[in-house]
GROMACS .gro file of C-alpha atoms in nm:
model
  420
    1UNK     CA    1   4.174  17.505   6.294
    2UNK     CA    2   4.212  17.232   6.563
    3UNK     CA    3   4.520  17.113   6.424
    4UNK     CA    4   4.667  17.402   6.318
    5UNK     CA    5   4.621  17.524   6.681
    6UNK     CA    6   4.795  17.253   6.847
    7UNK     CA    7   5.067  17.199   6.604
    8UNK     CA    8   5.156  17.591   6.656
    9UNK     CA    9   5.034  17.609   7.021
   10UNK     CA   10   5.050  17.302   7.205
   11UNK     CA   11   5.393  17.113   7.216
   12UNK     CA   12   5.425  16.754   7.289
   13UNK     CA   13   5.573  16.609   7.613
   14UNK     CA   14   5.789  16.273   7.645
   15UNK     CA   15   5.432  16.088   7.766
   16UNK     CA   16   5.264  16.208   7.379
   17UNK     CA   17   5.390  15.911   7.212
   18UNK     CA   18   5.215  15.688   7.431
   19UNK     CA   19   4.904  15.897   7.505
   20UNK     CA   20   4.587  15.660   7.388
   21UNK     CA   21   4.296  15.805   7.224
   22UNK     CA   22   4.098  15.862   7.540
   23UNK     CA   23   4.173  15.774   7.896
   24UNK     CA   24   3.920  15.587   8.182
   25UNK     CA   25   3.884  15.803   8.488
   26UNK     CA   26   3.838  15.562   8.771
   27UNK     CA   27   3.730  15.637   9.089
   28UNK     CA   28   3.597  15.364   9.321
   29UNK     CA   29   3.338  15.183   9.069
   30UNK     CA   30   3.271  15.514   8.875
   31UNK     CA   31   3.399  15.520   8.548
   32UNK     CA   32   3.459  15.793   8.284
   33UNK     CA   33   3.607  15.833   7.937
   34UNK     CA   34   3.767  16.143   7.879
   35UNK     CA   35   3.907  16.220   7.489
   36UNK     CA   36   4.235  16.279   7.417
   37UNK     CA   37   4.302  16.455   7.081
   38UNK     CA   38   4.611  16.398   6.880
   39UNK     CA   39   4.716  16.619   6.594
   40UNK     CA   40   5.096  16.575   6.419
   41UNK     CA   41   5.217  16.373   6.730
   42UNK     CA   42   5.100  16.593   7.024
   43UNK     CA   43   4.856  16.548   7.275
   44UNK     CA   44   4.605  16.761   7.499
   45UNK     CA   45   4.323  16.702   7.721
   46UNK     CA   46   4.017  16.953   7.774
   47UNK     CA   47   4.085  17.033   8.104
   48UNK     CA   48   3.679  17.126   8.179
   49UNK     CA   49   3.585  16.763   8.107
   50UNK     CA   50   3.873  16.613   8.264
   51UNK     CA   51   3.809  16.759   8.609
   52UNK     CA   52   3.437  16.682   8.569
   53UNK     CA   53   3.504  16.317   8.512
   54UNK     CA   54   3.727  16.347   8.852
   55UNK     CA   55   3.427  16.482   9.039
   56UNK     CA   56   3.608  16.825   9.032
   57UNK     CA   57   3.524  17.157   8.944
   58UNK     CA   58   3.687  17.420   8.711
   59UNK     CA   59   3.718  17.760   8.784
   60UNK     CA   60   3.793  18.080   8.594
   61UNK     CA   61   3.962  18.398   8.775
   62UNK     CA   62   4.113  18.709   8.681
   63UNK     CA   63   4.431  18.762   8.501
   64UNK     CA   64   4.359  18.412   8.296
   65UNK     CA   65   4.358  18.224   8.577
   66UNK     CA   66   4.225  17.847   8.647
   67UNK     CA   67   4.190  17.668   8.966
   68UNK     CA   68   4.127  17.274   8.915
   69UNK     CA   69   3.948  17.213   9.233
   70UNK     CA   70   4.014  16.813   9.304
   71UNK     CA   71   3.844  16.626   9.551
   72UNK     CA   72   4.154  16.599   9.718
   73UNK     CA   73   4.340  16.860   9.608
   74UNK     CA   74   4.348  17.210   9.444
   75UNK     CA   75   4.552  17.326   9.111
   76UNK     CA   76   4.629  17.689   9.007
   77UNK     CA   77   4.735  17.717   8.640
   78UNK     CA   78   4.742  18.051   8.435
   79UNK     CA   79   4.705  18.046   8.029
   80UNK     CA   80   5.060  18.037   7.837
   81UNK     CA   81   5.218  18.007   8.185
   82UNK     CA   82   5.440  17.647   8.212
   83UNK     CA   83   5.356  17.613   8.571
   84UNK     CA   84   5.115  17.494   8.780
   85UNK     CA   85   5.036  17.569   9.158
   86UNK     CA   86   4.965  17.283   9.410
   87UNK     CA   87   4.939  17.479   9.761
   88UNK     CA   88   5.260  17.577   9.819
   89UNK     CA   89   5.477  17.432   9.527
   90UNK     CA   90   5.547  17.555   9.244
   91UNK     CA   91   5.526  17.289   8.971
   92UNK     CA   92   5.713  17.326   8.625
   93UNK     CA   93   5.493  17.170   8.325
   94UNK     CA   94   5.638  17.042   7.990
   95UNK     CA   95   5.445  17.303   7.837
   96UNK     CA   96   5.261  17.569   7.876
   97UNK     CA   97   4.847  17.555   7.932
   98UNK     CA   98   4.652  17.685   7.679
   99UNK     CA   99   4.293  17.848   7.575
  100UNK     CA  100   4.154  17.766   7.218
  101UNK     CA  101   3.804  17.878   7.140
  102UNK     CA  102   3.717  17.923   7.529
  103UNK     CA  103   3.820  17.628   7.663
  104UNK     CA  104   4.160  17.556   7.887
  105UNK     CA  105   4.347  17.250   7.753
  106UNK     CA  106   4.623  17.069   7.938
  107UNK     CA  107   4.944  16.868   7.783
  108UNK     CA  108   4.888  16.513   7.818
  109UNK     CA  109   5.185  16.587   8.158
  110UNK     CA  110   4.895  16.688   8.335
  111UNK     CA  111   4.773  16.323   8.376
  112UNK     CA  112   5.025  16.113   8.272
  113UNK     CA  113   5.239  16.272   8.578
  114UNK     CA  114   5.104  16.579   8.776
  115UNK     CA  115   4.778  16.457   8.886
  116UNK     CA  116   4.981  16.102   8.992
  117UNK     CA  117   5.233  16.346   9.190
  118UNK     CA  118   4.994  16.571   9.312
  119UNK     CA  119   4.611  16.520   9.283
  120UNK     CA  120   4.554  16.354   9.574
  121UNK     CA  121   4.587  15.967   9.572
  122UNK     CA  122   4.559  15.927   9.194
  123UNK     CA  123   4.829  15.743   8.973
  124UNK     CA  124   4.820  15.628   8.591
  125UNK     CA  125   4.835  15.371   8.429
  126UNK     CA  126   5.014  15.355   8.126
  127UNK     CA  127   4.902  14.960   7.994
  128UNK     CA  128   4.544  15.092   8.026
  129UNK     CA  129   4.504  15.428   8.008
  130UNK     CA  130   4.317  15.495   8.345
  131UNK     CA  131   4.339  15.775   8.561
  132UNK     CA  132   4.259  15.591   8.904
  133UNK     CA  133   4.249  15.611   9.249
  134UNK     CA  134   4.384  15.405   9.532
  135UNK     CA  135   4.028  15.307   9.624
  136UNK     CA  136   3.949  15.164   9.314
  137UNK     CA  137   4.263  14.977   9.279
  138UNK     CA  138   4.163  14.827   9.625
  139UNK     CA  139   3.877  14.695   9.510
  140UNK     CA  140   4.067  14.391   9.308
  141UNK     CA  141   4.336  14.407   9.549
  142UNK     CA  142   4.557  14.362   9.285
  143UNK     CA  143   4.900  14.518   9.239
  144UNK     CA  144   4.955  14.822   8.959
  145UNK     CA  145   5.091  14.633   8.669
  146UNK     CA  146   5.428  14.777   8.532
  147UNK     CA  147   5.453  15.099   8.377
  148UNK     CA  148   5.240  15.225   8.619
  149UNK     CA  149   5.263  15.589   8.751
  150UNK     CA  150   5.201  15.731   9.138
  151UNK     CA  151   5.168  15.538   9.430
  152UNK     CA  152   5.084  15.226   9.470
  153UNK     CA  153   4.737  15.114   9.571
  154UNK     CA  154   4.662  15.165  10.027
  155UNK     CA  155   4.708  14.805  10.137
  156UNK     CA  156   4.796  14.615   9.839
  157UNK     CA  157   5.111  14.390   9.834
  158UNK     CA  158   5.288  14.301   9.555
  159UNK     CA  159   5.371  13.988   9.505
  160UNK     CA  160   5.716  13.831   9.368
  161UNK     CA  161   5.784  13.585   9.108
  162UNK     CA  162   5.969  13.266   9.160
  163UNK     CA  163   6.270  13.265   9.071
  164UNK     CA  164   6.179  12.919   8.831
  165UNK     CA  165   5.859  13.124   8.646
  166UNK     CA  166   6.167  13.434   8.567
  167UNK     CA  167   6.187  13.512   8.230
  168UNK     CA  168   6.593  13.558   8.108
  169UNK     CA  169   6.663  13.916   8.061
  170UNK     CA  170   6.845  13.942   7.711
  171UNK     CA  171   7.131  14.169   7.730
  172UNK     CA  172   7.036  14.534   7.608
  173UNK     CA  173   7.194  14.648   7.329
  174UNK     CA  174   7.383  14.982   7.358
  175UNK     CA  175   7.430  15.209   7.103
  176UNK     CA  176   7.692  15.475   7.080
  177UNK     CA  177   7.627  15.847   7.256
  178UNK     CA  178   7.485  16.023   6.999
  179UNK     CA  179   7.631  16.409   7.012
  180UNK     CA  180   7.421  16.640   7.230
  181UNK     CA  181   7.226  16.926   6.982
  182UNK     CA  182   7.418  17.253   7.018
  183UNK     CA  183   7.251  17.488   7.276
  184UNK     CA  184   7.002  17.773   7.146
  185UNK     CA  185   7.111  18.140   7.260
  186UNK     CA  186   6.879  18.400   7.234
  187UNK     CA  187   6.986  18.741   7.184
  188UNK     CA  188   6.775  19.008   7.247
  189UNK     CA  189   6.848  19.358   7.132
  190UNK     CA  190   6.637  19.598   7.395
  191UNK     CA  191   6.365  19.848   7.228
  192UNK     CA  192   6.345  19.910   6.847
  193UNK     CA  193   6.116  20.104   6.580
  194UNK     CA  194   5.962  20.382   6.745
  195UNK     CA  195   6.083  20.291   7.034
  196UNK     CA  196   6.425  20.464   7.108
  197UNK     CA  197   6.477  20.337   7.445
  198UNK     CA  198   6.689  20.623   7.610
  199UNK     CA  199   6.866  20.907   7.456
  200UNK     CA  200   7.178  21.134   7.584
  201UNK     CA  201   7.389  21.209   7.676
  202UNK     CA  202   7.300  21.447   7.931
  203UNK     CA  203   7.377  21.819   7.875
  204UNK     CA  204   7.480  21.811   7.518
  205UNK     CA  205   7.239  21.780   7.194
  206UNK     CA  206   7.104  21.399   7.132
  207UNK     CA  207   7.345  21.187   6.959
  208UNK     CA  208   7.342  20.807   7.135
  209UNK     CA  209   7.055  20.606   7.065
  210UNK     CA  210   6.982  20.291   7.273
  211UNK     CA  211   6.760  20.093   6.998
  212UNK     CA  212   7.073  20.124   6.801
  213UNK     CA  213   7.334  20.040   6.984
  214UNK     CA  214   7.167  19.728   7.188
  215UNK     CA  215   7.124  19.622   6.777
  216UNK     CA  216   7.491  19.672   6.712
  217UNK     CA  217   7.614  19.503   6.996
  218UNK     CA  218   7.359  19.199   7.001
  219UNK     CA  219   7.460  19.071   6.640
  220UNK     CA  220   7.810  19.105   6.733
  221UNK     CA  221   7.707  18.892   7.011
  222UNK     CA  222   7.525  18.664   6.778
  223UNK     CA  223   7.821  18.639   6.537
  224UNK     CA  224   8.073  18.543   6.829
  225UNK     CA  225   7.847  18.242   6.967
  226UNK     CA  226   7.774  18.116   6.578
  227UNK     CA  227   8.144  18.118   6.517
  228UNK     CA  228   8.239  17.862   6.846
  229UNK     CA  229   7.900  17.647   6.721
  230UNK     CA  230   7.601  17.782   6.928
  231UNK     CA  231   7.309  17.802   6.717
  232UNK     CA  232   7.153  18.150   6.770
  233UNK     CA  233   6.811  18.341   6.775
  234UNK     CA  234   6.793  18.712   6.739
  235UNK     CA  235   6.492  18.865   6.837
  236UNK     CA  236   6.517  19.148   6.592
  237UNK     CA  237   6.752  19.174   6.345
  238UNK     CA  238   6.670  19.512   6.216
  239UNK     CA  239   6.478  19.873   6.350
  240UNK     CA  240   6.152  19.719   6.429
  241UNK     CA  241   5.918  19.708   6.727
  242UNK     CA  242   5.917  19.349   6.886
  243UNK     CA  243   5.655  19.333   7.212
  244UNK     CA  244   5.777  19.200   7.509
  245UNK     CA  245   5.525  18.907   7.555
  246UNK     CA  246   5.694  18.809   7.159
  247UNK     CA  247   5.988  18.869   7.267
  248UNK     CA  248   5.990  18.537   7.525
  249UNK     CA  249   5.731  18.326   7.295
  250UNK     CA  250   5.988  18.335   6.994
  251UNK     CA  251   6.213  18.185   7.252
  252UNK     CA  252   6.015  17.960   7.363
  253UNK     CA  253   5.890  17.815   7.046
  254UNK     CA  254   6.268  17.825   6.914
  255UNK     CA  255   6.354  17.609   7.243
  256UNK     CA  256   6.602  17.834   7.371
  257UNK     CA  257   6.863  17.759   7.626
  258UNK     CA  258   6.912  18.083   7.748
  259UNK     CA  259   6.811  18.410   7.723
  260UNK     CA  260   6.989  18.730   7.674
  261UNK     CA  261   6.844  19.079   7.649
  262UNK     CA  262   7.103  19.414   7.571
  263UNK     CA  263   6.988  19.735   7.702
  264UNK     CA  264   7.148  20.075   7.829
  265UNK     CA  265   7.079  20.244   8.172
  266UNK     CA  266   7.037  20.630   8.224
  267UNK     CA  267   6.950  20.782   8.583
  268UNK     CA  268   6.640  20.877   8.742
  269UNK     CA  269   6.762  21.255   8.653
  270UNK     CA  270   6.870  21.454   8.398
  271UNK     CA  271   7.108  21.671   8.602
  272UNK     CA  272   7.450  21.696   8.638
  273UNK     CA  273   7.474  21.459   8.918
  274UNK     CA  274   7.256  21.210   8.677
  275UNK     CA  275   7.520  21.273   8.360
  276UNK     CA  276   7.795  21.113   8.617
  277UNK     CA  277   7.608  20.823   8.674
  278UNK     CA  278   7.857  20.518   8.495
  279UNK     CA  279   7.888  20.118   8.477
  280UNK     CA  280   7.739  19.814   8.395
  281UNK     CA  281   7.479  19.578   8.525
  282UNK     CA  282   7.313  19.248   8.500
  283UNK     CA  283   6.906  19.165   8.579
  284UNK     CA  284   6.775  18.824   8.628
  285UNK     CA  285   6.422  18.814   8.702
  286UNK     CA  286   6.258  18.854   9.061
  287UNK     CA  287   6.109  19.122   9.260
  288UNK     CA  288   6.304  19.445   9.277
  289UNK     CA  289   6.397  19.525   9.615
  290UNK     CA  290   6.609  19.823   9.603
  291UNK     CA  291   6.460  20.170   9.489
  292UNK     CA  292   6.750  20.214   9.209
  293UNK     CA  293   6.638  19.878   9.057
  294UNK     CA  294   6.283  19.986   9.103
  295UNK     CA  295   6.396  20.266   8.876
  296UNK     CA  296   6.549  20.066   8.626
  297UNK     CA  297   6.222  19.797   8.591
  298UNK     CA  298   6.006  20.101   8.539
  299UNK     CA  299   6.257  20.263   8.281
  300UNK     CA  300   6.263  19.941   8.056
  301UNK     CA  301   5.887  19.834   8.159
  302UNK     CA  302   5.790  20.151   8.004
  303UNK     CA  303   5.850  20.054   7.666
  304UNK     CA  304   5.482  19.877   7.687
  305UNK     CA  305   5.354  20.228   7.562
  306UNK     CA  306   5.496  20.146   7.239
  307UNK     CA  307   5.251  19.815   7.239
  308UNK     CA  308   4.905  19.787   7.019
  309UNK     CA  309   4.616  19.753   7.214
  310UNK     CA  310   4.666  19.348   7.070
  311UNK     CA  311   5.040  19.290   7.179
  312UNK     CA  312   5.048  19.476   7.500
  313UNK     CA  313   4.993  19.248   7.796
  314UNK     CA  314   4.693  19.194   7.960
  315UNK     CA  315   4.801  19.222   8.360
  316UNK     CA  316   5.084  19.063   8.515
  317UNK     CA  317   4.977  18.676   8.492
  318UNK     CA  318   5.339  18.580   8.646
  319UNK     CA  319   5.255  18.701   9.013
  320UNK     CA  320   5.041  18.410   9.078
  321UNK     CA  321   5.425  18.211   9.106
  322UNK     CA  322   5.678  18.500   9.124
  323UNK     CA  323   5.676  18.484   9.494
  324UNK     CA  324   5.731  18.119   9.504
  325UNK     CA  325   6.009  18.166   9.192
  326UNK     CA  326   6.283  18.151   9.469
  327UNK     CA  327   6.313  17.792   9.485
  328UNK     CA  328   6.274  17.763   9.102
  329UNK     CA  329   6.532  17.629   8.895
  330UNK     CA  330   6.546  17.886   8.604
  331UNK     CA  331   6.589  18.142   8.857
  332UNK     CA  332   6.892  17.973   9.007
  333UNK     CA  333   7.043  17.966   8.686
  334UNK     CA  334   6.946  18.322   8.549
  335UNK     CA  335   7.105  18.442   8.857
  336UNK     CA  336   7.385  18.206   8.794
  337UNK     CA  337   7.446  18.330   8.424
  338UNK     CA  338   7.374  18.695   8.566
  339UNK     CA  339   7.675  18.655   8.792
  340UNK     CA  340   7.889  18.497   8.514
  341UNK     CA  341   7.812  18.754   8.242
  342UNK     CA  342   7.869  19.076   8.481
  343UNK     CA  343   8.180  18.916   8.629
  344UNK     CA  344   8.307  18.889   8.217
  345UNK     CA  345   8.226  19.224   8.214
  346UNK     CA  346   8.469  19.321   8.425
  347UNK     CA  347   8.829  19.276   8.180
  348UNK     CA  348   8.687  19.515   7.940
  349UNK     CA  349   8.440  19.772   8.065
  350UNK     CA  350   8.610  20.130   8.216
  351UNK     CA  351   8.308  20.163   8.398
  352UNK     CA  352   8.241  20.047   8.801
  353UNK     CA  353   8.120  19.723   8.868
  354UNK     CA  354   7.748  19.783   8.939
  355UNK     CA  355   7.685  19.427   9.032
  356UNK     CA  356   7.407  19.144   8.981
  357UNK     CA  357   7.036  19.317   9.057
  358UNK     CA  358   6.736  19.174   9.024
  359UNK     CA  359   6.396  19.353   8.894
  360UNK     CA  360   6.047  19.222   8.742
  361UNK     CA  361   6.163  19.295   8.402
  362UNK     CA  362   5.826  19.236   8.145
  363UNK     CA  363   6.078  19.152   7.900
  364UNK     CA  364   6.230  18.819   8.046
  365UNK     CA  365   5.855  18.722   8.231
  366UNK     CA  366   5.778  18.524   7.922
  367UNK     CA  367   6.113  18.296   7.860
  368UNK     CA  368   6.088  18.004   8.016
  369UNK     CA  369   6.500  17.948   8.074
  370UNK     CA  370   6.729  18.127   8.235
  371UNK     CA  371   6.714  18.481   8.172
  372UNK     CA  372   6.909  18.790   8.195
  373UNK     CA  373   6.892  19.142   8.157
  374UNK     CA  374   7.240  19.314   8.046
  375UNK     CA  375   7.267  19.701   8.076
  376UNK     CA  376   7.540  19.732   7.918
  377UNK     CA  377   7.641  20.116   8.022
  378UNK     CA  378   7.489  20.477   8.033
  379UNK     CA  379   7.425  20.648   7.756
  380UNK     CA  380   7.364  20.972   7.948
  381UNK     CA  381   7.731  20.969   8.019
  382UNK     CA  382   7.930  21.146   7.775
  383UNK     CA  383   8.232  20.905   7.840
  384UNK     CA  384   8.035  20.581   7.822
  385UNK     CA  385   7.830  20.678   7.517
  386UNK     CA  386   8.154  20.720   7.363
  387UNK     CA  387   8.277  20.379   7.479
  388UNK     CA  388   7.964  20.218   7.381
  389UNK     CA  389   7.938  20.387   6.996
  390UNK     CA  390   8.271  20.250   6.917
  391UNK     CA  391   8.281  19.934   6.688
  392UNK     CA  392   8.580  19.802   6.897
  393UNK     CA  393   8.464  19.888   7.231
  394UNK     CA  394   8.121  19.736   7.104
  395UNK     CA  395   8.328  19.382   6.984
  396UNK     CA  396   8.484  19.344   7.319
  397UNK     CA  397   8.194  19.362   7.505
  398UNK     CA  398   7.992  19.131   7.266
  399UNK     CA  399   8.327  18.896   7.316
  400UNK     CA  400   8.346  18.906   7.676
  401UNK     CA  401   7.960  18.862   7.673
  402UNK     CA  402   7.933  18.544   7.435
  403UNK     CA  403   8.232  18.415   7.657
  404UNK     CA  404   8.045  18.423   7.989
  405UNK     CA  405   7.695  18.273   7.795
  406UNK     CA  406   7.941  17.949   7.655
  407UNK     CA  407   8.117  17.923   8.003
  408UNK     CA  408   7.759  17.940   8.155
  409UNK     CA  409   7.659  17.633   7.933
  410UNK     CA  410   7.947  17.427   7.965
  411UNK     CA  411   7.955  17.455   8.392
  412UNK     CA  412   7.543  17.366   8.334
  413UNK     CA  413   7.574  17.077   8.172
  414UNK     CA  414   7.892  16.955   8.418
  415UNK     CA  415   7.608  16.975   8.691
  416UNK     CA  416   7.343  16.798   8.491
  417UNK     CA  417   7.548  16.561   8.307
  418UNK     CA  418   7.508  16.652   7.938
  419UNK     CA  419   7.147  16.681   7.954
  420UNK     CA  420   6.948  16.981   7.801
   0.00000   0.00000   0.00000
């Protein structure tokens, strides 16, 4: 069970290959060994016995929440949430925390470079495994040896070889670039099974289904990216009911790039000034601040109804960070691919120009990557449901769409230099 949890749960991070099998917590002349447990090449860390061999305490809140109380410092995590709180900052983690059988466990991140950056005088050291602080590096006065993580040691100098004792460096081999792996789009078509999403159009018998059409025009989507060499995920693929909290752990697990979910507004009324109501929009995740994108959060957040009592959510664990999301990168670039998708938009949509808004969507909480919300017109309006039912209308959106998600990609990587 152990190892089928963490080779399903609990990814690896860059520091997994050299993770030993336990690591020396070293404060002053106190020592501790705490386990680490390695199954298929990943590593994780109880986090219960970790803080206890820091002198720390562990504490469990509401909403799956878990303060690491340091003796100089204080962490907030949340369970299946990739970030971690220290005071003010918000701290992205390789991966996400996670609970197994009661107990929180941490990636091997947590010590190998959080606790250096933030828990309060500590740094690691990768030669010996030990978790130690600047006081008990001070004792022998030496200085850390290489491959050493976090500050150096409060008063010790290092010293400098002569130039005689230098080893010769031997000139590094280089070996050619190897081709970057092609980015993962998700494409997620809003609603499905018995959930219809919304119906119209207004003042005239039910004919436009949104589960339907946000299927139609996703895979359309889909086909456009796989055809210019983007490797894509779909969500759903056929009438089914995916939750929301699935929705962003398929992407996750898939390592998606970005994500993109298709919906279709209606108005806050069903009368005649509602059934005028036209035009598109595009969502990236923060708190709604107008009363019309209130509207819209609780229109799509509604679907949760449709949810088991085992896939609907169990509160809102993202609020611990939302507030702080502003200075996050992934909201930067949903609001970034938000822009570029609505502005796409534009060539072939008869519709106004609704703009970028922002709402607390439940459906992009859970993707950790960029993340957008595209309502792609109003099927209460007996214009636009016509637009959006037609197989051509429905191609050049999904064109203009996978466009602006490839266009996206390319100006990210021109700002981080290739890197995913």
């Amino acid at each position: 069970m152990i190892a089928l949890f963490l080779a399903m749960q609990i990814a690896g991070s860059a520091a997994t290959a050299s993770a030993p099998t336990f690591i020396v917590v070293r404060d002053g002349q106190t020592t501790a060994s705490v386990p680490v447990t390695i199954s298929d090449g990943q590593a994780f860390i109880r986090a219960d016995l970790l803080v206890k061999a820091m002198r720390g305490t562990l504490t469990i809140g509401t909403n799956l929440h878990y303060t690491l109380a340091l003796p100089r410092a204080h962490l907030d995590l949340i369970d299946g949430i990739p970030f971690a709180k220290f005071d003010t900052v918000t701290v992205p983690l390789t991966r996400a925390p996670q609970v197994f059988a009661g107990q929180l466990y941490l990636p091997f991140q947590f010590v190998s470079e959080i606790i250096p950056r933030y828990g309060g005088g500590y740094f690691y050291d990768v030669a010996l495994g030990e978790l130690r602080t600047n006081a008990s590096a001070a004792v022998s006065r030496a200085p850390p040896p290489a491959g050493v993580i976090g500050s150096p040691p409060s008063g010790a100098v290092a010293s400098s070889p002569t130039p005689a004792a230098a080893a010769p460096i031997p000139p590094r081999r280089t070996r050619p670039a190897a081709p970057p792996p092609p980015k993962v789009v998700v494409i997620d078509a809003g609603h499905g099974g018995p959930d219809r999403g919304m119906t119209g159009p207004i003042g005239s018998p039910v004919w436009f289904t949104e589960k339907d059409v946000t299927l139609s025009v996703a895979k359309l989507i889909a086909s456009v990216l796989r055809a210019r060499g983007v490797d894509v995920l779909m969500t759903r693929t056929t009438d089914t009911l995916i939750a929301f909290a699935d929705r962003g752990r398929i992407a996750n697990s898939n390592h998606g790039d970005v994500f993109i979910s298709i919906h279709c507004n209606a108005p806050g009324s069903n009368n005649a000034a509602g059934a005028r109501e036209r035009g598109f929009e595009t969502y990236f995740l923060a708190e709604a601040k107008t009363e019309d994108e209130r509207r819209v959060q609780d229109m799509e957040n509604e679907s949760v109804k449709f949810e088991t009592g085992a896939n609907a959510p169990k509160g809102d664990p993202l609020n611990f960070i939302i507030t702080d999301m502003a200075q996050n990168e992934h909201l930067r670039e949903s609001s970034d691919l938000a822009q570029t998708i609505q502005q796409g938009l534009i060539d072939v949509h008869p519709g106004p120009n609704r703009g970028v808004q922002q709402a607390n969507f439940a459906v992009l909480r859970g993707s950790y990557m960029p993340a957008v919300l595209v309502e792609i017109g109003f099927g209460s309006n007996q214009s636009e449901a016509t637009f959006l039912s037609d197989q051509a209308n429905q191609r050049a959106l999904a064109r203009n769409i996978a466009g602006s998600v490839i266009a996206y990609l390319a100006h990210y990587d021109s700002r981080i230099g290739g890197a995913r």
